[in-house]
Amino acid sequence: MAAQPLARRNLGLVVPAALAVLLVLLALAAPLVAPYDPAAGRLADRLLDPGSPGHPLGTDGQGRDLLSRLVWAGRASLTGGLVPVTVATVAGTLLGIAAGLGGRFTEQALLRTLDVLYAFPGVLLAIAIASLLTPGLGATVLALSVVLTPAVARVAFTETRRIRAAEYLEAARVSGAGWGALVLRQVAPVVAPVVLVYASSLVGLAVVYAAGLSFLGLGVAPPTAEWGAMLDELRPALLTHPWVAVLPALVILLVSVVFNTLGEALRIRVGDAAAHLPRPVPTGSPRTAKRVER
């Protein structure tokens, strides 16, 4: 009986992970997979419905093959989702650990600075930053990196604060371990799984944000294929050719669901593994222990 729930949990992790890898590989293999040049079109073939001969998903307003453009757009869109999450994971983890292990002044200075950014709604902050930069993929990556870093830093700080009075950390300090060795050998192995699980759930959100910036003209600009920019280009055809117009939106929804499901499956898996591990034992006075556990 126990094997069946375990197999179900494995399936719940393997399926979204395989789909996520497939999406990335499909985007990387766009030159081999896409049947047409994403920038080449024929006005005589404009706005063909899905299922048309030679164009399985139809064409856009300039007669460009939508299947080819959707595949090529995965490069820019997934880059706009994965790269900011990677940058935010590294920067946020370092800031969170620094705040968790530093003195009270360092902790308050870093946390209050991050709170200023965290107080703004993510969409508005991304729009504000991107509007100050030249539209393009670089602006999208920079804006989303700034938006996502405070949330990751909060997760890293919370996990670091939970273990900073643990006996093994105190033993490492007494043995003369430097700050770098303490972080790499003692803190990072504990913090990294929690941060990585949380970061995986941010990829879908980052893809949606990146598409939104391109839709508003603040991200990747036409004629470069990108799901949000394609949605903006096909918007005038929404009433006359709705199936063609909503295809980029359906792809964005699919990618978001895949990465969100992957993040949830990883969270469950890490939670199950952590349930069998002993929690760090705080040292010091009872007052200190209560403060650490909060």
Tab-separated table of C-alpha atoms in Angstrom:
chain	number	residue	atom	x	y	z
A	1	MET	CA	0.000	0.000	0.000
A	2	ALA	CA	2.866	2.361	0.744
A	3	ALA	CA	4.379	1.783	-2.690
A	4	GLN	CA	1.327	3.171	-4.476
A	5	PRO	CA	1.429	6.669	-2.870
A	6	LEU	CA	5.194	6.727	-3.469
A	7	ALA	CA	4.721	5.875	-7.153
A	8	ARG	CA	2.050	8.565	-7.419
A	9	ARG	CA	4.388	11.156	-5.889
A	10	ASN	CA	7.171	10.096	-8.257
A	11	LEU	CA	4.823	10.422	-11.214
A	12	GLY	CA	3.723	13.845	-9.994
A	13	LEU	CA	7.342	14.996	-10.100
A	14	VAL	CA	8.568	13.173	-13.205
A	15	VAL	CA	5.773	14.321	-15.533
A	16	PRO	CA	6.127	18.119	-15.001
A	17	ALA	CA	9.927	17.796	-14.913
A	18	ALA	CA	9.891	15.954	-18.249
A	19	LEU	CA	7.534	18.533	-19.749
A	20	ALA	CA	9.736	21.395	-18.529
A	21	VAL	CA	12.837	19.795	-20.040
A	22	LEU	CA	10.925	19.146	-23.271
A	23	LEU	CA	9.908	22.809	-23.506
A	24	VAL	CA	13.496	23.952	-23.035
A	25	LEU	CA	14.834	21.452	-25.577
A	26	LEU	CA	12.133	22.431	-28.058
A	27	ALA	CA	13.141	26.075	-27.776
A	28	LEU	CA	16.829	25.231	-28.173
A	29	ALA	CA	16.100	23.081	-31.222
A	30	ALA	CA	13.921	25.725	-32.886
A	31	PRO	CA	16.080	25.920	-36.062
A	32	LEU	CA	15.643	22.165	-36.537
A	33	VAL	CA	12.003	21.853	-35.452
A	34	ALA	CA	10.327	24.956	-36.916
A	35	PRO	CA	9.050	24.231	-40.439
A	36	TYR	CA	9.354	27.841	-41.655
A	37	ASP	CA	11.392	30.974	-41.130
A	38	PRO	CA	9.581	32.781	-38.282
A	39	ALA	CA	10.096	36.178	-39.946
A	40	ALA	CA	9.025	35.159	-43.494
A	41	GLY	CA	5.405	35.600	-44.489
A	42	ARG	CA	3.038	35.887	-47.423
A	43	LEU	CA	0.165	38.355	-47.365
A	44	ALA	CA	-1.852	35.943	-49.499
A	45	ASP	CA	-1.744	33.473	-46.575
A	46	ARG	CA	-2.568	35.931	-43.801
A	47	LEU	CA	-4.755	34.814	-40.883
A	48	LEU	CA	-5.246	31.227	-41.989
A	49	ASP	CA	-7.168	29.172	-39.448
A	50	PRO	CA	-5.559	26.261	-37.571
A	51	GLY	CA	-5.552	23.104	-39.673
A	52	SER	CA	-4.852	24.882	-42.945
A	53	PRO	CA	-2.675	22.955	-45.438
A	54	GLY	CA	1.002	23.555	-44.664
A	55	HIS	CA	0.175	25.583	-41.543
A	56	PRO	CA	-1.124	23.332	-38.726
A	57	LEU	CA	-1.676	26.256	-36.329
A	58	GLY	CA	-2.541	28.860	-38.968
A	59	THR	CA	-0.795	32.128	-39.762
A	60	ASP	CA	-0.676	35.642	-38.324
A	61	GLY	CA	-1.633	38.965	-39.885
A	62	GLN	CA	1.467	38.973	-42.065
A	63	GLY	CA	1.115	35.395	-43.274
A	64	ARG	CA	3.854	34.036	-41.011
A	65	ASP	CA	3.524	30.438	-39.812
A	66	LEU	CA	2.329	30.464	-36.212
A	67	LEU	CA	3.803	27.083	-35.303
A	68	SER	CA	7.256	28.277	-36.336
A	69	ARG	CA	6.868	31.564	-34.485
A	70	LEU	CA	5.599	29.882	-31.329
A	71	VAL	CA	8.566	27.495	-31.292
A	72	TRP	CA	11.085	30.278	-31.924
A	73	ALA	CA	9.360	32.514	-29.383
A	74	GLY	CA	10.126	29.930	-26.714
A	75	ARG	CA	13.767	31.018	-26.839
A	76	ALA	CA	13.071	34.618	-25.836
A	77	SER	CA	10.161	33.815	-23.518
A	78	LEU	CA	11.888	31.026	-21.588
A	79	THR	CA	15.057	33.121	-21.362
A	80	GLY	CA	12.940	35.914	-19.907
A	81	GLY	CA	11.624	33.445	-17.337
A	82	LEU	CA	14.631	31.281	-16.463
A	83	VAL	CA	17.465	33.830	-16.439
A	84	PRO	CA	15.810	36.304	-14.007
A	85	VAL	CA	14.913	33.451	-11.661
A	86	THR	CA	18.516	32.213	-11.780
A	87	VAL	CA	19.901	35.691	-11.068
A	88	ALA	CA	17.369	36.274	-8.299
A	89	THR	CA	18.143	32.869	-6.764
A	90	VAL	CA	21.863	33.543	-6.550
A	91	ALA	CA	21.560	37.171	-5.433
A	92	GLY	CA	18.660	36.538	-3.060
A	93	THR	CA	20.361	33.552	-1.428
A	94	LEU	CA	23.563	35.497	-0.794
A	95	LEU	CA	21.657	38.474	0.607
A	96	GLY	CA	19.443	36.268	2.774
A	97	ILE	CA	22.386	34.333	4.218
A	98	ALA	CA	24.311	37.565	4.821
A	99	ALA	CA	21.334	39.019	6.678
A	100	GLY	CA	20.809	35.821	8.644
A	101	LEU	CA	24.422	35.387	9.763
A	102	GLY	CA	25.352	39.071	10.074
A	103	GLY	CA	24.930	41.302	13.063
A	104	ARG	CA	21.780	43.181	13.861
A	105	PHE	CA	22.849	46.243	11.859
A	106	THR	CA	23.595	44.158	8.744
A	107	GLU	CA	20.345	42.259	9.117
A	108	GLN	CA	18.207	45.371	9.483
A	109	ALA	CA	19.987	47.284	6.705
A	110	LEU	CA	19.534	44.475	4.166
A	111	LEU	CA	15.992	43.553	5.164
A	112	ARG	CA	14.689	47.107	5.221
A	113	THR	CA	16.230	47.771	1.785
A	114	LEU	CA	14.605	44.645	0.394
A	115	ASP	CA	11.301	45.549	2.056
A	116	VAL	CA	11.212	48.778	0.054
A	117	LEU	CA	11.279	46.740	-3.168
A	118	TYR	CA	8.996	44.049	-1.772
A	119	ALA	CA	6.357	46.638	-0.882
A	120	PHE	CA	5.676	47.428	-4.552
A	121	PRO	CA	3.411	45.104	-6.568
A	122	GLY	CA	5.645	42.971	-8.780
A	123	VAL	CA	3.967	43.944	-12.040
A	124	LEU	CA	4.160	47.671	-11.348
A	125	LEU	CA	7.786	47.480	-10.246
A	126	ALA	CA	8.730	45.498	-13.374
A	127	ILE	CA	6.950	48.032	-15.596
A	128	ALA	CA	8.604	50.958	-13.815
A	129	ILE	CA	12.103	49.488	-14.191
A	130	ALA	CA	11.611	48.335	-17.787
A	131	SER	CA	10.225	51.722	-18.801
A	132	LEU	CA	13.533	53.334	-17.781
A	133	LEU	CA	15.515	50.996	-20.047
A	134	THR	CA	15.742	50.374	-23.768
A	135	PRO	CA	13.069	47.800	-24.712
A	136	GLY	CA	14.517	44.361	-25.272
A	137	LEU	CA	15.316	41.052	-23.631
A	138	GLY	CA	17.994	42.674	-21.458
A	139	ALA	CA	15.457	45.088	-19.981
A	140	THR	CA	13.118	42.191	-19.232
A	141	VAL	CA	15.841	40.173	-17.494
A	142	LEU	CA	17.041	43.120	-15.396
A	143	ALA	CA	13.559	44.238	-14.377
A	144	LEU	CA	12.405	40.757	-13.366
A	145	SER	CA	15.664	40.019	-11.543
A	146	VAL	CA	15.106	43.060	-9.342
A	147	VAL	CA	11.456	42.113	-8.778
A	148	LEU	CA	12.130	38.503	-7.778
A	149	THR	CA	15.262	38.937	-5.646
A	150	PRO	CA	13.556	40.273	-2.457
A	151	ALA	CA	11.192	37.280	-2.256
A	152	VAL	CA	14.044	34.781	-2.643
A	153	ALA	CA	16.113	36.685	-0.081
A	154	ARG	CA	13.262	36.462	2.427
A	155	VAL	CA	13.102	32.680	2.028
A	156	ALA	CA	16.890	32.336	2.390
A	157	PHE	CA	16.920	34.639	5.425
A	158	THR	CA	14.121	32.731	7.163
A	159	GLU	CA	15.896	29.399	6.674
A	160	THR	CA	19.255	30.838	7.763
A	161	ARG	CA	17.762	32.378	10.868
A	162	ARG	CA	16.243	28.995	11.754
A	163	ILE	CA	19.654	27.323	11.926
A	164	ARG	CA	22.016	30.139	12.889
A	165	ALA	CA	22.128	29.078	16.555
A	166	ALA	CA	22.436	25.351	15.777
A	167	GLU	CA	25.119	23.374	17.606
A	168	TYR	CA	26.984	22.349	14.469
A	169	LEU	CA	27.339	25.986	13.398
A	170	GLU	CA	28.630	26.915	16.817
A	171	ALA	CA	31.099	24.036	16.641
A	172	ALA	CA	32.287	25.221	13.215
A	173	ARG	CA	32.825	28.737	14.568
A	174	VAL	CA	34.780	27.433	17.584
A	175	SER	CA	36.946	25.306	15.305
A	176	GLY	CA	37.999	28.490	13.487
A	177	ALA	CA	35.983	28.141	10.258
A	178	GLY	CA	35.855	31.384	8.286
A	179	TRP	CA	32.689	33.041	7.051
A	180	GLY	CA	33.094	31.610	3.558
A	181	ALA	CA	33.622	28.052	4.775
A	182	LEU	CA	30.718	28.417	7.184
A	183	VAL	CA	28.385	29.505	4.385
A	184	LEU	CA	29.514	26.953	1.783
A	185	ARG	CA	29.827	23.893	4.020
A	186	GLN	CA	27.267	24.431	6.773
A	187	VAL	CA	24.579	26.912	5.729
A	188	ALA	CA	24.245	26.537	1.951
A	189	PRO	CA	23.468	22.768	1.987
A	190	VAL	CA	20.543	23.452	4.333
A	191	VAL	CA	19.253	26.613	2.664
A	192	ALA	CA	19.730	25.579	-0.979
A	193	PRO	CA	16.963	22.927	-1.242
A	194	VAL	CA	14.326	25.255	0.178
A	195	VAL	CA	15.425	28.162	-2.016
A	196	LEU	CA	15.605	26.032	-5.171
A	197	VAL	CA	12.108	24.670	-4.603
A	198	TYR	CA	10.762	28.170	-4.137
A	199	ALA	CA	12.677	29.447	-7.169
A	200	SER	CA	11.253	26.706	-9.376
A	201	SER	CA	7.767	27.966	-8.595
A	202	LEU	CA	8.776	31.466	-9.752
A	203	VAL	CA	9.610	30.437	-13.330
A	204	GLY	CA	5.984	30.341	-14.435
A	205	LEU	CA	5.363	33.746	-12.871
A	206	ALA	CA	8.472	35.165	-14.551
A	207	VAL	CA	7.324	33.871	-17.954
A	208	VAL	CA	3.969	35.597	-17.474
A	209	TYR	CA	5.654	38.833	-16.379
A	210	ALA	CA	8.055	38.713	-19.346
A	211	ALA	CA	5.152	38.197	-21.742
A	212	GLY	CA	3.301	41.080	-20.118
A	213	LEU	CA	6.236	43.433	-20.592
A	214	SER	CA	6.506	42.461	-24.267
A	215	PHE	CA	2.747	42.858	-24.678
A	216	LEU	CA	3.080	46.429	-23.386
A	217	GLY	CA	6.035	47.150	-25.695
A	218	LEU	CA	8.575	47.248	-22.842
A	219	GLY	CA	10.196	43.867	-23.488
A	220	VAL	CA	11.099	41.991	-26.655
A	221	ALA	CA	9.938	44.008	-29.647
A	222	PRO	CA	8.676	42.750	-33.033
A	223	PRO	CA	9.655	41.257	-35.406
A	224	THR	CA	11.449	39.032	-32.867
A	225	ALA	CA	9.140	36.169	-31.965
A	226	GLU	CA	8.040	36.284	-28.321
A	227	TRP	CA	4.775	35.030	-26.860
A	228	GLY	CA	3.700	38.323	-25.308
A	229	ALA	CA	4.637	40.337	-28.399
A	230	MET	CA	2.782	37.829	-30.587
A	231	LEU	CA	-0.296	38.223	-28.420
A	232	ASP	CA	-0.155	41.974	-28.972
A	233	GLU	CA	0.296	41.550	-32.741
A	234	LEU	CA	-2.671	39.169	-32.997
A	235	ARG	CA	-4.951	41.246	-30.771
A	236	PRO	CA	-6.714	42.995	-33.728
A	237	ALA	CA	-7.754	39.570	-35.056
A	238	LEU	CA	-9.359	38.482	-31.788
A	239	LEU	CA	-12.936	39.013	-33.009
A	240	THR	CA	-12.512	37.686	-36.534
A	241	HIS	CA	-10.043	34.822	-35.945
A	242	PRO	CA	-10.189	34.053	-32.205
A	243	TRP	CA	-8.469	30.659	-32.384
A	244	VAL	CA	-5.454	32.188	-34.077
A	245	ALA	CA	-5.314	35.142	-31.698
A	246	VAL	CA	-5.402	33.137	-28.450
A	247	LEU	CA	-2.702	30.592	-29.347
A	248	PRO	CA	0.161	32.550	-27.700
A	249	ALA	CA	-1.966	32.983	-24.575
A	250	LEU	CA	-2.617	29.235	-24.420
A	251	VAL	CA	1.116	28.538	-24.711
A	252	ILE	CA	1.863	31.002	-21.886
A	253	LEU	CA	-0.800	29.293	-19.762
A	254	LEU	CA	0.621	25.834	-20.523
A	255	VAL	CA	4.192	26.843	-19.620
A	256	SER	CA	3.038	28.534	-16.425
A	257	VAL	CA	1.055	25.453	-15.348
A	258	VAL	CA	3.989	23.123	-16.079
A	259	PHE	CA	6.496	25.085	-14.001
A	260	ASN	CA	4.032	25.766	-11.185
A	261	THR	CA	3.211	22.057	-11.006
A	262	LEU	CA	6.922	21.246	-10.983
A	263	GLY	CA	7.505	23.683	-8.129
A	264	GLU	CA	4.649	22.180	-6.119
A	265	ALA	CA	5.914	18.640	-6.711
A	266	LEU	CA	9.411	19.637	-5.600
A	267	ARG	CA	7.983	21.323	-2.509
A	268	ILE	CA	6.165	18.142	-1.536
A	269	ARG	CA	9.244	16.000	-2.185
A	270	VAL	CA	11.567	18.238	-0.147
A	271	GLY	CA	8.958	18.441	2.602
A	272	ASP	CA	8.715	14.655	2.761
A	273	ALA	CA	12.503	14.315	2.925
A	274	ALA	CA	12.865	17.036	5.566
A	275	ALA	CA	10.266	15.350	7.752
A	276	HIS	CA	12.708	12.496	8.394
A	277	LEU	CA	15.672	14.726	9.254
A	278	PRO	CA	16.386	15.969	12.783
A	279	ARG	CA	15.885	19.673	13.244
A	280	PRO	CA	18.912	21.710	14.403
A	281	VAL	CA	19.103	22.137	18.158
A	282	PRO	CA	19.523	25.806	19.190
A	283	THR	CA	22.249	26.602	21.693
A	284	GLY	CA	22.486	29.319	24.260
A	285	SER	CA	19.915	30.532	26.734
A	286	PRO	CA	16.191	29.608	26.527
A	287	ARG	CA	15.455	33.198	25.569
A	288	THR	CA	17.830	32.944	22.614
A	289	ALA	CA	16.277	29.641	21.518
A	290	LYS	CA	12.775	31.114	21.522
A	291	ARG	CA	13.936	34.086	19.494
A	292	VAL	CA	15.594	31.807	16.906
A	293	GLU	CA	12.514	29.612	16.485
A	294	ARG	CA	10.319	32.632	15.830
